Coordinates of C-alpha atoms (C1' of nucleotides) in Angstrom, one line a residue:
Chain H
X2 CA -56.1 19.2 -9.5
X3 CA -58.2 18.8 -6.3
X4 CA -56.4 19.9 -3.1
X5 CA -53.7 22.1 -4.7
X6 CA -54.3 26.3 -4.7
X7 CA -58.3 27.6 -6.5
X8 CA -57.2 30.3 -7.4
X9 CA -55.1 28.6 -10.5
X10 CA -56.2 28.1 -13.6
X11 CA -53.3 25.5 -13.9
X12 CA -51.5 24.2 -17.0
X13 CA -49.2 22.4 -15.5
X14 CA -46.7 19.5 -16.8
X15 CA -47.0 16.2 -15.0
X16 CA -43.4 17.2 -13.5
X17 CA -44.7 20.2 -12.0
X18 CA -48.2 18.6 -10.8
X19 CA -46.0 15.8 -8.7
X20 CA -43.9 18.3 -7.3
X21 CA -46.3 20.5 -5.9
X22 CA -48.1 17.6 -4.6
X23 CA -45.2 16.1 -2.8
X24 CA -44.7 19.9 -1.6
X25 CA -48.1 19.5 0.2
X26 CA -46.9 16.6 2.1
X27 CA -44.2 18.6 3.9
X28 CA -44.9 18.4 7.3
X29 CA -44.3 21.2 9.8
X30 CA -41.2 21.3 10.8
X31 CA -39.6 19.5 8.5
X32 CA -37.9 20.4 5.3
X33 CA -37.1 18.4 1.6
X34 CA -34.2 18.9 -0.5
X35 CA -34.9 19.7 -4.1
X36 CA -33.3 16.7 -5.3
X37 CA -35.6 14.7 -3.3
X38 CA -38.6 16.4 -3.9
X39 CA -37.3 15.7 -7.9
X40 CA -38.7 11.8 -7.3
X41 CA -35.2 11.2 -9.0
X42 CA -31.6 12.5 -9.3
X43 CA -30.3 15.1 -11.5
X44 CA -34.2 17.1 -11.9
X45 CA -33.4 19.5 -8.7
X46 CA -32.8 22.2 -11.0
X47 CA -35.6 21.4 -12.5
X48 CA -37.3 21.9 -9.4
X49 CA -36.1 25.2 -8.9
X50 CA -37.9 26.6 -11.8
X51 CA -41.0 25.0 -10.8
X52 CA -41.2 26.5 -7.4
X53 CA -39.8 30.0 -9.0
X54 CA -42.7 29.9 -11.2
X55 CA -44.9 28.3 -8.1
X56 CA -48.3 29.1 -9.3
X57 CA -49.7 28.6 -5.4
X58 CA -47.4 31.6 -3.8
X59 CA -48.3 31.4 -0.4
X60 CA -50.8 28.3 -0.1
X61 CA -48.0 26.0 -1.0
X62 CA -45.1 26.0 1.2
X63 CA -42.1 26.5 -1.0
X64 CA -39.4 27.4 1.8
X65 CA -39.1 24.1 3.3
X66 CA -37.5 23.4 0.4
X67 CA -34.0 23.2 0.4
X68 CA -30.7 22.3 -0.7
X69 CA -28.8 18.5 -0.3
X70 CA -26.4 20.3 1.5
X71 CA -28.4 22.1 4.3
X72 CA -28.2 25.3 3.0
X73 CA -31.4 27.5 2.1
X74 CA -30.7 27.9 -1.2
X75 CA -32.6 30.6 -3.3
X76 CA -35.9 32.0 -2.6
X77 CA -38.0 34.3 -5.0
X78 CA -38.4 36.9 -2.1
X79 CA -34.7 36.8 -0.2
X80 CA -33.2 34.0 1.7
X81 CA -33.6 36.0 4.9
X82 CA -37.4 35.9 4.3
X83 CA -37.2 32.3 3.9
X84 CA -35.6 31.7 7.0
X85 CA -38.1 33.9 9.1
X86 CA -40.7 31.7 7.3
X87 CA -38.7 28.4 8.2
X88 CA -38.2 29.5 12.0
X89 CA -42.1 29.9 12.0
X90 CA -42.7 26.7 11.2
X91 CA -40.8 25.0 14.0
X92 CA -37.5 24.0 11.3
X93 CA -34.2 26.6 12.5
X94 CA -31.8 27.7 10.9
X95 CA -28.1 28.3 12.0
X96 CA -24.8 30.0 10.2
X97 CA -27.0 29.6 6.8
X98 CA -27.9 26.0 7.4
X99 CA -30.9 23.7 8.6
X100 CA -30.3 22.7 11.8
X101 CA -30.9 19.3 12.6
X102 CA -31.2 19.0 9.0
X103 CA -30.3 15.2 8.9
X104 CA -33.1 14.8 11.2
X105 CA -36.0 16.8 9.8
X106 CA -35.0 16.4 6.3
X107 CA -38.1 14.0 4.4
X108 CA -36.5 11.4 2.4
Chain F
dC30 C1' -36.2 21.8 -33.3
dT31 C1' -32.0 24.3 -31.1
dA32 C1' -30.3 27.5 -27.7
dT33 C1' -30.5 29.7 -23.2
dT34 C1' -31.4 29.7 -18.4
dG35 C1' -31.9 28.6 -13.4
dA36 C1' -34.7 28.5 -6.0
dC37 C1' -29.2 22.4 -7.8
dG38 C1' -25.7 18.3 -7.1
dA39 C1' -21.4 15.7 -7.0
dC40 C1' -16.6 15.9 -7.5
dA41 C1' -12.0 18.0 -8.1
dT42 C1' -8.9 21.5 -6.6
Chain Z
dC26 C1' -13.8 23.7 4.7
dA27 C1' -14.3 27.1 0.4
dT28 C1' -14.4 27.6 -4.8
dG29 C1' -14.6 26.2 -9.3
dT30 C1' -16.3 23.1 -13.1
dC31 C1' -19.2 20.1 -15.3
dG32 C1' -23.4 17.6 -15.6
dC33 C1' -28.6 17.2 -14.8
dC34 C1' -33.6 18.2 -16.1
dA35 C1' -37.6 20.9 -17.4
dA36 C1' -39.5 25.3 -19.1
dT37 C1' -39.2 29.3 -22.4
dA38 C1' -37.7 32.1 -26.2

DNA sequence: CTATTGACGACAT
DNA sequence: CATGTCGCCAATA
């Protein structure tokens, strides 16, 4: 890898290497769903355990990613973390949902 | 190679 | 609209 995190020694699956690389082309203030982010349907679990195993912790951005339906979703350090992070970054959050999500949401 | 697990999704109730 | 069930995929034991 080129761009991604240096301090990684990465032994990454093709799967993971996309994801991550998509990640980086998260805009501010905007989010993806994990499905999305998948490439395809069905993998967003799979995408899950990519971003809780997220080699890159802070250098890659893993809380603008979020569920199909709006909501946060998990988060290795508490969903209220996430949301401060999110809320930095321009994208709000209100009653446990993106607002605006429709609109800021890459497809 | 099989079984288990998990930051999910769509549909039925 | 809130919960429950089943199905998905990739990583790990």
């Amino acid at each position: 890898m080129s761009n991604l995190s240096s301090t990684n020694s990465a032994k990454l699956s093709n799967f993971e290497k996309k994801v991550y690389l998509s990640l980086t082309k998260v805009q501010r203030g905007k989010v993806v769903t994990y499905a999305t982010l998948a490439g395809f349907p069905g993998a967003a679990r799979a995408i899950g355990n990519a971003m809780n195993k997220n080699p890159f912790a802070p250098t890659l951005l893993c809380h603008r990613v979020v569920k199909n339906d709006g909501s946060l979703g998990g988060f290795a350090h508490r969903t209220r973390r996430k949301m401060e992070l999110l809320r930095s970054g321009k994208v709000f959050v209100e009653n446990e949902k993106i607002a605006d999500f429709e609109k800021i949401k890459l497809k």
